XYZ file of C-alpha atoms in Angstrom:
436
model
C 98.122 96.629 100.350
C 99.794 94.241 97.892
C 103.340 95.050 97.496
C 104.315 95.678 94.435
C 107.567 95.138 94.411
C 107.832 91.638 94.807
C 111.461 91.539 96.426
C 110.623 88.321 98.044
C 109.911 86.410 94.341
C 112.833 84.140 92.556
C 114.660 85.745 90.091
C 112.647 85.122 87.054
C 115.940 85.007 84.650
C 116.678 81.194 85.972
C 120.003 79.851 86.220
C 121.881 82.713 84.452
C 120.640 85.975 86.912
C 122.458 88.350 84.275
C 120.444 86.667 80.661
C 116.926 88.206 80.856
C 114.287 86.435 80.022
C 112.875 87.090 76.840
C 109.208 86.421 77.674
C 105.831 86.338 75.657
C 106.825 88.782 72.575
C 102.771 88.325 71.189
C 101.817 92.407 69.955
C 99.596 92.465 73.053
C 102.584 91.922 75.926
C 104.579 93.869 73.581
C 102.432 96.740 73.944
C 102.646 99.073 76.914
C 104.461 102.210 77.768
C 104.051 103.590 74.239
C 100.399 102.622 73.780
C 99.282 103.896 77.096
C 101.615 107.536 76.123
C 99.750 107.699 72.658
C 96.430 107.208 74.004
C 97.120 109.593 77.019
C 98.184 112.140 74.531
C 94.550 112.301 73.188
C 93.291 113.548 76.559
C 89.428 115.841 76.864
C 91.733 119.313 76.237
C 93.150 117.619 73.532
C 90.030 116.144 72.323
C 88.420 119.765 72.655
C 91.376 121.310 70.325
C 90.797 118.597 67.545
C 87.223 119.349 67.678
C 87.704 122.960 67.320
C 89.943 122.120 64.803
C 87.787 119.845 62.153
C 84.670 122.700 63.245
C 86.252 125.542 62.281
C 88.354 124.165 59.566
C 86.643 121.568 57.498
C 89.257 119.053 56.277
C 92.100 121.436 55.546
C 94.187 120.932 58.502
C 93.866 117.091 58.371
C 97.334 117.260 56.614
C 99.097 117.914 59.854
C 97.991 115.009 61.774
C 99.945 112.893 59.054
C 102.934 115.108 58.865
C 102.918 115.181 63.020
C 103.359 111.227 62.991
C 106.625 110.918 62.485
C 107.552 113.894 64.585
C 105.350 112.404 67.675
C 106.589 108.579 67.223
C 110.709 109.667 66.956
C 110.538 112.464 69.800
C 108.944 109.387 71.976
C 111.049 106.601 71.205
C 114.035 108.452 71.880
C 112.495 109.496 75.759
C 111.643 105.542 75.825
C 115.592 104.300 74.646
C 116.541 106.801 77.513
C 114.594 105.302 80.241
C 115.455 101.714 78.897
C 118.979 102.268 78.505
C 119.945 104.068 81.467
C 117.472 102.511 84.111
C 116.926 106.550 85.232
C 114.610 108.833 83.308
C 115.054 111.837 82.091
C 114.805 114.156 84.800
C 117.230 112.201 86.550
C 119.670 112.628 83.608
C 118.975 116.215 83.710
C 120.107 116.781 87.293
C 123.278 114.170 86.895
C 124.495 115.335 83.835
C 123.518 119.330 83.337
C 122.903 122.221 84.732
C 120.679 122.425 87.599
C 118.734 125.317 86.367
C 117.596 123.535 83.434
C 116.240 121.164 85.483
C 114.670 123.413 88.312
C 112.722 125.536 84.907
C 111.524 121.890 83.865
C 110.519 120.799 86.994
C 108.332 124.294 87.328
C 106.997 125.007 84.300
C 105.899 120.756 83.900
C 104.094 120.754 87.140
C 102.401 124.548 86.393
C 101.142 122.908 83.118
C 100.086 119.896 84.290
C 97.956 120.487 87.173
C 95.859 122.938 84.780
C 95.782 120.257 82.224
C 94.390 117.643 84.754
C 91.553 120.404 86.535
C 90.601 121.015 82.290
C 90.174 117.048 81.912
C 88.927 116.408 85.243
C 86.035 119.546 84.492
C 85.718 117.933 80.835
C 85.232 114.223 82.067
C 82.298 115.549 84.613
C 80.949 117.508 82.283
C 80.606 114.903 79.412
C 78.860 112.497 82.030
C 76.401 115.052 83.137
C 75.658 114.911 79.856
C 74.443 111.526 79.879
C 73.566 111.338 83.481
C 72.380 114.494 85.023
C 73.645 114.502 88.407
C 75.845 117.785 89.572
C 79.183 118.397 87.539
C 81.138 119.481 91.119
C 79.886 115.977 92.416
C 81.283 114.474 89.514
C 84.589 115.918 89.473
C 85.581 115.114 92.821
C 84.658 111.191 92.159
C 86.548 111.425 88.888
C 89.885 113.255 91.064
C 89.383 110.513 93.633
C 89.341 107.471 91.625
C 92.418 108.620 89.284
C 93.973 109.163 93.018
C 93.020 105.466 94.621
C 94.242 103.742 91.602
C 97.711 104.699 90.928
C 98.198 104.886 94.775
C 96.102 101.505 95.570
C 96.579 99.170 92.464
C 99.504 96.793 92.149
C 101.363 97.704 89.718
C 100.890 94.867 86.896
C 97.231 95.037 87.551
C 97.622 99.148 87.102
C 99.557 98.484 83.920
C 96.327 96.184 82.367
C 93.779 98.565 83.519
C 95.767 101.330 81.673
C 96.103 99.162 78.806
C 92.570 98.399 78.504
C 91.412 101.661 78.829
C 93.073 102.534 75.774
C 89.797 100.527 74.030
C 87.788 103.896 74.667
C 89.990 105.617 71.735
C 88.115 103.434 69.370
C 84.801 105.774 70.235
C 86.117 108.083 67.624
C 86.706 105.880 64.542
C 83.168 104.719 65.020
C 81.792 107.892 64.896
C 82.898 108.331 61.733
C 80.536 104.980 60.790
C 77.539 106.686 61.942
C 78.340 110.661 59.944
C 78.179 111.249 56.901
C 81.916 111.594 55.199
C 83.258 112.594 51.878
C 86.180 110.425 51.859
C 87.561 112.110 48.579
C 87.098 115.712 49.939
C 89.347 114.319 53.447
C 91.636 112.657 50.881
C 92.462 115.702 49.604
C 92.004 117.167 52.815
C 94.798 114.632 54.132
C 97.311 113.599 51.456
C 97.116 117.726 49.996
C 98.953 120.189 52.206
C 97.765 123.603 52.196
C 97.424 126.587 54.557
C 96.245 130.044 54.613
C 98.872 132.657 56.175
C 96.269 134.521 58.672
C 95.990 134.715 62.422
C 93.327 132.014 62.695
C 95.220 129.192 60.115
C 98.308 129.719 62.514
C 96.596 129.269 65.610
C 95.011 126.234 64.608
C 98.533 124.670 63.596
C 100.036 125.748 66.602
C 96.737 123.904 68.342
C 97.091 120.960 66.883
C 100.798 120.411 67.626
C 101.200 121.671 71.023
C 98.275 119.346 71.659
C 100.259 116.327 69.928
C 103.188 117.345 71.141
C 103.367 117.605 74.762
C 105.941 117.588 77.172
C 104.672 115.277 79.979
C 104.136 112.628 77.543
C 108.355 112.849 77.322
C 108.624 111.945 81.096
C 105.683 109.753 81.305
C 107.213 107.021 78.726
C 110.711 106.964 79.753
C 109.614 106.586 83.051
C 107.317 104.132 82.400
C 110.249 102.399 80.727
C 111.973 102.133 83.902
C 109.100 100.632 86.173
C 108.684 97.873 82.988
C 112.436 96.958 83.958
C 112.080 96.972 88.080
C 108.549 95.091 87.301
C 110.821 92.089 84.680
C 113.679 92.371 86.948
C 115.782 93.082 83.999
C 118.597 95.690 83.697
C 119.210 98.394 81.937
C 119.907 97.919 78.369
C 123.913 99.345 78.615
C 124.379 96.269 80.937
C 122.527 93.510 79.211
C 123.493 91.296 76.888
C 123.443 92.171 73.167
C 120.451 89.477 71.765
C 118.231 90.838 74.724
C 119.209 94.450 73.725
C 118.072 93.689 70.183
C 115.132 92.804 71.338
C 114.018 95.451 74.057
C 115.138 97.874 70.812
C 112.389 96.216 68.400
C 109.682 96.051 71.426
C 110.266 99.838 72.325
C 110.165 100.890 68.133
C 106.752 98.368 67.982
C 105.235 99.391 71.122
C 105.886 103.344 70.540
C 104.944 103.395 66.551
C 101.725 101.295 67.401
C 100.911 103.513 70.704
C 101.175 107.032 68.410
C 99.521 105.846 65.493
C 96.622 105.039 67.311
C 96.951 108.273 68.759
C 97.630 110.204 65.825
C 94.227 107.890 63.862
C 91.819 108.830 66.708
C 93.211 112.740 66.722
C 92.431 112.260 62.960
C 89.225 110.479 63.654
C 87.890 113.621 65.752
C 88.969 116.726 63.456
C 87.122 114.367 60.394
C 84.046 113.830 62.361
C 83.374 117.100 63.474
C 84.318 118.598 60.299
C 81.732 116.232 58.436
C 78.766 117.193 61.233
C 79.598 120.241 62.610
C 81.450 122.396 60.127
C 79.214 121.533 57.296
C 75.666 122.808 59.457
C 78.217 126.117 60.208
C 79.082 125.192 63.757
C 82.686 126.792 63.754
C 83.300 127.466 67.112
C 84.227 124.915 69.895
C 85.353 125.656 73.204
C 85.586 122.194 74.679
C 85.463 118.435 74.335
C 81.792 118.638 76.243
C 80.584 121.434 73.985
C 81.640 119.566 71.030
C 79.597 115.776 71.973
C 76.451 118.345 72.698
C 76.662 119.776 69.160
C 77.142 116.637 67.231
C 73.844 115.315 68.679
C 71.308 117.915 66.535
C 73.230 116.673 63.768
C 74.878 113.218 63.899
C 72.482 111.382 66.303
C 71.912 109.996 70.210
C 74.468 107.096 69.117
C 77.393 109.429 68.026
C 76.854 111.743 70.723
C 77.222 109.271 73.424
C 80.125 107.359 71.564
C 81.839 110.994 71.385
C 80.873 111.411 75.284
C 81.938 108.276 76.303
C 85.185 108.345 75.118
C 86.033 111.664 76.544
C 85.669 110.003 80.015
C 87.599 106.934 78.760
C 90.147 109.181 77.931
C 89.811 111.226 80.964
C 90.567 108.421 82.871
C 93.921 107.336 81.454
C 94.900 110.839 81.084
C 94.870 112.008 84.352
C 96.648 109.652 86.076
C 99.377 110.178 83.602
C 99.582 113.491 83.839
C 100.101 113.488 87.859
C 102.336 110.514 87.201
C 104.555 112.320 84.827
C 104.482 115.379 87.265
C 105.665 112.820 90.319
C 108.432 111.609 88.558
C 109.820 114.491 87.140
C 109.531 115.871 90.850
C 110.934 112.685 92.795
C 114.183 112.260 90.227
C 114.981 116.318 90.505
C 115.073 115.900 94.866
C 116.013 111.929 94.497
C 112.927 110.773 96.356
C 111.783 106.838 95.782
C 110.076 106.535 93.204
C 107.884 104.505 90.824
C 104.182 102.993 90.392
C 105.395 99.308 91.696
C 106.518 100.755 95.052
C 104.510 100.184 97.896
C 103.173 103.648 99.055
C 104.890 102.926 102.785
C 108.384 103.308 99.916
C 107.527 106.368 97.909
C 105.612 108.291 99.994
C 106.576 111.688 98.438
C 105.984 110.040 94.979
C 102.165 109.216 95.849
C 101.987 112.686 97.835
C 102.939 114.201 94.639
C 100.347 112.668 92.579
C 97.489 113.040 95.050
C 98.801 116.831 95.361
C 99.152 117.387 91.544
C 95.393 115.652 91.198
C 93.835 117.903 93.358
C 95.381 121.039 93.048
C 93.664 120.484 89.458
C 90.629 119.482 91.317
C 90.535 122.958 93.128
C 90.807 124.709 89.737
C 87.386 123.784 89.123
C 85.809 124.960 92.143
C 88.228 128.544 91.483
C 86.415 131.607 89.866
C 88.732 130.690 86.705
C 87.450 130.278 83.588
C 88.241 126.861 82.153
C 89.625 127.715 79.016
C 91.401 130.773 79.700
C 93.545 128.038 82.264
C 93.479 125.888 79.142
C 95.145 128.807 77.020
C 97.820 129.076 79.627
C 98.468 125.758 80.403
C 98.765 125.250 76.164
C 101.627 128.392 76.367
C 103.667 126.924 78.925
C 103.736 123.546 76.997
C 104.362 125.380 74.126
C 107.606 127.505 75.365
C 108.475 124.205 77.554
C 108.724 121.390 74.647
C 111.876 123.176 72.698
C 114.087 123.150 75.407
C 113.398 120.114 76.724
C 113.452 118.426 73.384
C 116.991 120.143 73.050
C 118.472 118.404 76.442
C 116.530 115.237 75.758
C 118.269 115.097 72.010
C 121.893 115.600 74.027
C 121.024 112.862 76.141
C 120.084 110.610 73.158
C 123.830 111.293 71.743
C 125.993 111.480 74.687
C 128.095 108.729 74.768
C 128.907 109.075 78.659
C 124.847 108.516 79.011
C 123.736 106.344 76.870
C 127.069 104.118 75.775
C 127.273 102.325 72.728
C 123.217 102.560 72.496
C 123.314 106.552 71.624
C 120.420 106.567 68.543
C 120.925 106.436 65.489
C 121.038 108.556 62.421
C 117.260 107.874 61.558
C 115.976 108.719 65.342
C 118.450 111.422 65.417
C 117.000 113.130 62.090
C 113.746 112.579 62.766
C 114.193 114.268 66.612
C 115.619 117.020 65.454
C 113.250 118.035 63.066
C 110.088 117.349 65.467
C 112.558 119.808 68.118
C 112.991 122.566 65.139
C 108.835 122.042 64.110
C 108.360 122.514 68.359
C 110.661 125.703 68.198
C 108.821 127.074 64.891
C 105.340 126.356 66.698
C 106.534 128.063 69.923
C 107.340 131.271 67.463
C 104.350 131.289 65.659
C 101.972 130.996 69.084
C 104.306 134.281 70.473
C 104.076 136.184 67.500
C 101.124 135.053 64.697
């Protein structure tokens, strides 16, 4: 196996071991831990509630997708500045700095909610290719759970990087879909740029949908630890010990990189409820109950071409999510016990890191072979992430602004604003889903 930490390699940082170097800045190497977060975060469940969304809805919830982007985009470049400024992510911060219950619930309720979130995509991914190919959906699942396994533990970690970059390109399935359905642009206009909302059960549910979706706790850890491996894999320090020119410029990479990564998130989740609003809630298809479900019902009415487009990309998708998903669930476990950690170890170094992502990627794999039903794990899985994102959101804002964490890089009043509202938007949605 290639090692992946390349111990043995020159410092790249030349003469001066303590100036990093400041490297290609083109958008494509700036692009990484926040692009791969924001296309994660449109995973098959996700895809499924966007669907049911636009179906049942029409165009007037598109509103929320705009209002969620600055919400989604602060919330993550704060968990990003954490990893890159302390070298440790946010787990880790938890246990060193706070109470150790808070950590122990996180640690829980994450893992709960993750391994259903990764049997639903793993069940969704199968599913969508069985629609193209018809070979059994059990067969499929476990090749899906097995490849997500071998990569993250095989790969190097550069080359895992690229081929998590890359698969990013299977977003751009849903944009295209639009190209091939008929759309009233003026009716999503208003749909869009024209807030409005009916106060019923059904309205509420949908809202609360579409931001737990957005919003999702293991898309916190994911990024800031992410932000760490970037630094082991540049040999660069954290930003509280570099100098102040290369701490300008990690600052604009991590802003470019995480605005870029959730507004193509936030465009394809806008893509999807517009697409299936223009096919299927116009014909009076209102009720979705997954990402599968919704590629078979656009074919009637949209076409072969935007059916497999919309099937495609839920296994694109599928792909990149679930390996993020057990990734975020590995680190969140390793910092809490202090195991080794991190995608460029060697798996001979972070045994218990791998162990935990093969464990977390199967135990979701066993949910599908479990008399469960799908969506009712779906349900549960969308109520712990729910009741989980407000209180982590909390400790992750105290991080952000405690001087004895973050030093002289605390955020600033625009993050700090911006993180507080998507934390009091996360606490209102957690309300609504208890009691609407």
């Amino acid at each position: 196996m290639t090692n992946r930490h390349h111990a043995g390699h020159p410092h790249p940082h030349g003469t001066d071991p303590d100036e990093p170097v400041q490297g290609d800045r083109s958008l494509l190497a700036v692009l990484g831990p926040g692009l791969v977060t924001g296309a994660a975060d449109d995973d098959p469940s996700g895809i499924g509630t966007y669907s049911q969304v636009g179906a049942q809805f029409g165009y007037s919830l598109a509103w929320a997708m705009l209002f969620g982007f600055p919400l989604l985009a602060s919330i993550q470049a704060i968990c990003a500045r954490i990893g890159a400024t302390t070298g440790r992510g946010i787990a880790h911060n938890l246990k060193r700095h706070y109470s150790p219950w808070v950590l122990r619930m996180v640690v829980a309720l994450l893992v709960v909610a993750n391994v259903i979130n990764i049997g639903a995509d793993l069940g969704a991914m199968a599913a969508a290719l069985h629609l193209l190919i018809p070979v059994p959906i059990a067969a499929f699942t476990v090749v899906f759970a097995l490849v997500s396994i071998a990569a993250e533990v095989l790969l190097p970690y550069n080359r895992y990087a690229n081929v998590l970059k890359w698969t990013t390109l299977s977003l751009f399935a849903y944009p295209l879909v639009l190209f091939v359905a008929h759309v009233p642009w003026p009716e999503v206009a208003r749909g869009v740029l024209l807030p409005s909302f009916s106060f019923d059960h059904d309205h509420a549910m949908g809202l609360v949908a579409m931001f737990g979706t957005t919003i999702s706790p293991y898309l916190f850890f994911w990024q800031s630890g992410q932000e760490v491996e970037e630094q082991r894999r540049r040999h660069t320090k954290p930003l509280h010990v570099s100098p102040r020119r290369y701490v300008t410029s990690e600052l604009r990479r991590i802003r470019t990189d995480t605005l870029v990564g959730m507004g193509i998130s936030n465009l394809t989740a806008q893509a999807i409820v517009i697409a299936t609003a223009a096919t299927l809630h116009v014909h009076g298809i209102t009720q979705i109950t997954s990402a599968d479900q919704a590629a078979s019902a656009l074919r009637p009415v949209a076409g072969d071409f935007a059916f497999a487009l919309f099937a495609l990309g839920i296994i694109g998708t599928g792909l990149l999510a679930v390996p993020v998903l057990a990734g975020s669930a590995a680190y969140v476990i390793s910092e809490a016990f202090g195991w080794t950690e991190g995608l460029d170890r060697p798996a001979r170094e972070a045994r218990a890191f791998y162990g935990t992502i093969a464990l977390a990627t199967l135990g979701g794999l066993l949910i599908n072979f479990m008399p469960i039903d799908p969506m009712t794990a779906l349900y549960w899985s969308a109520v712990v992430n729910g009741l989980l994102a407000p209180p982590v959101m909390v400790v992750t804002m105290l991080i952000a602004r405690n001087k004895a964490i973050m030093g002289n890089l605390v955020i600033g009043r625009g993050l700090m604003i911006g993180g507080w509202l998507s934390t009091a938007v996360m606490a209102a949605v957690a309300l609504l889903f208890l009691f609407a």
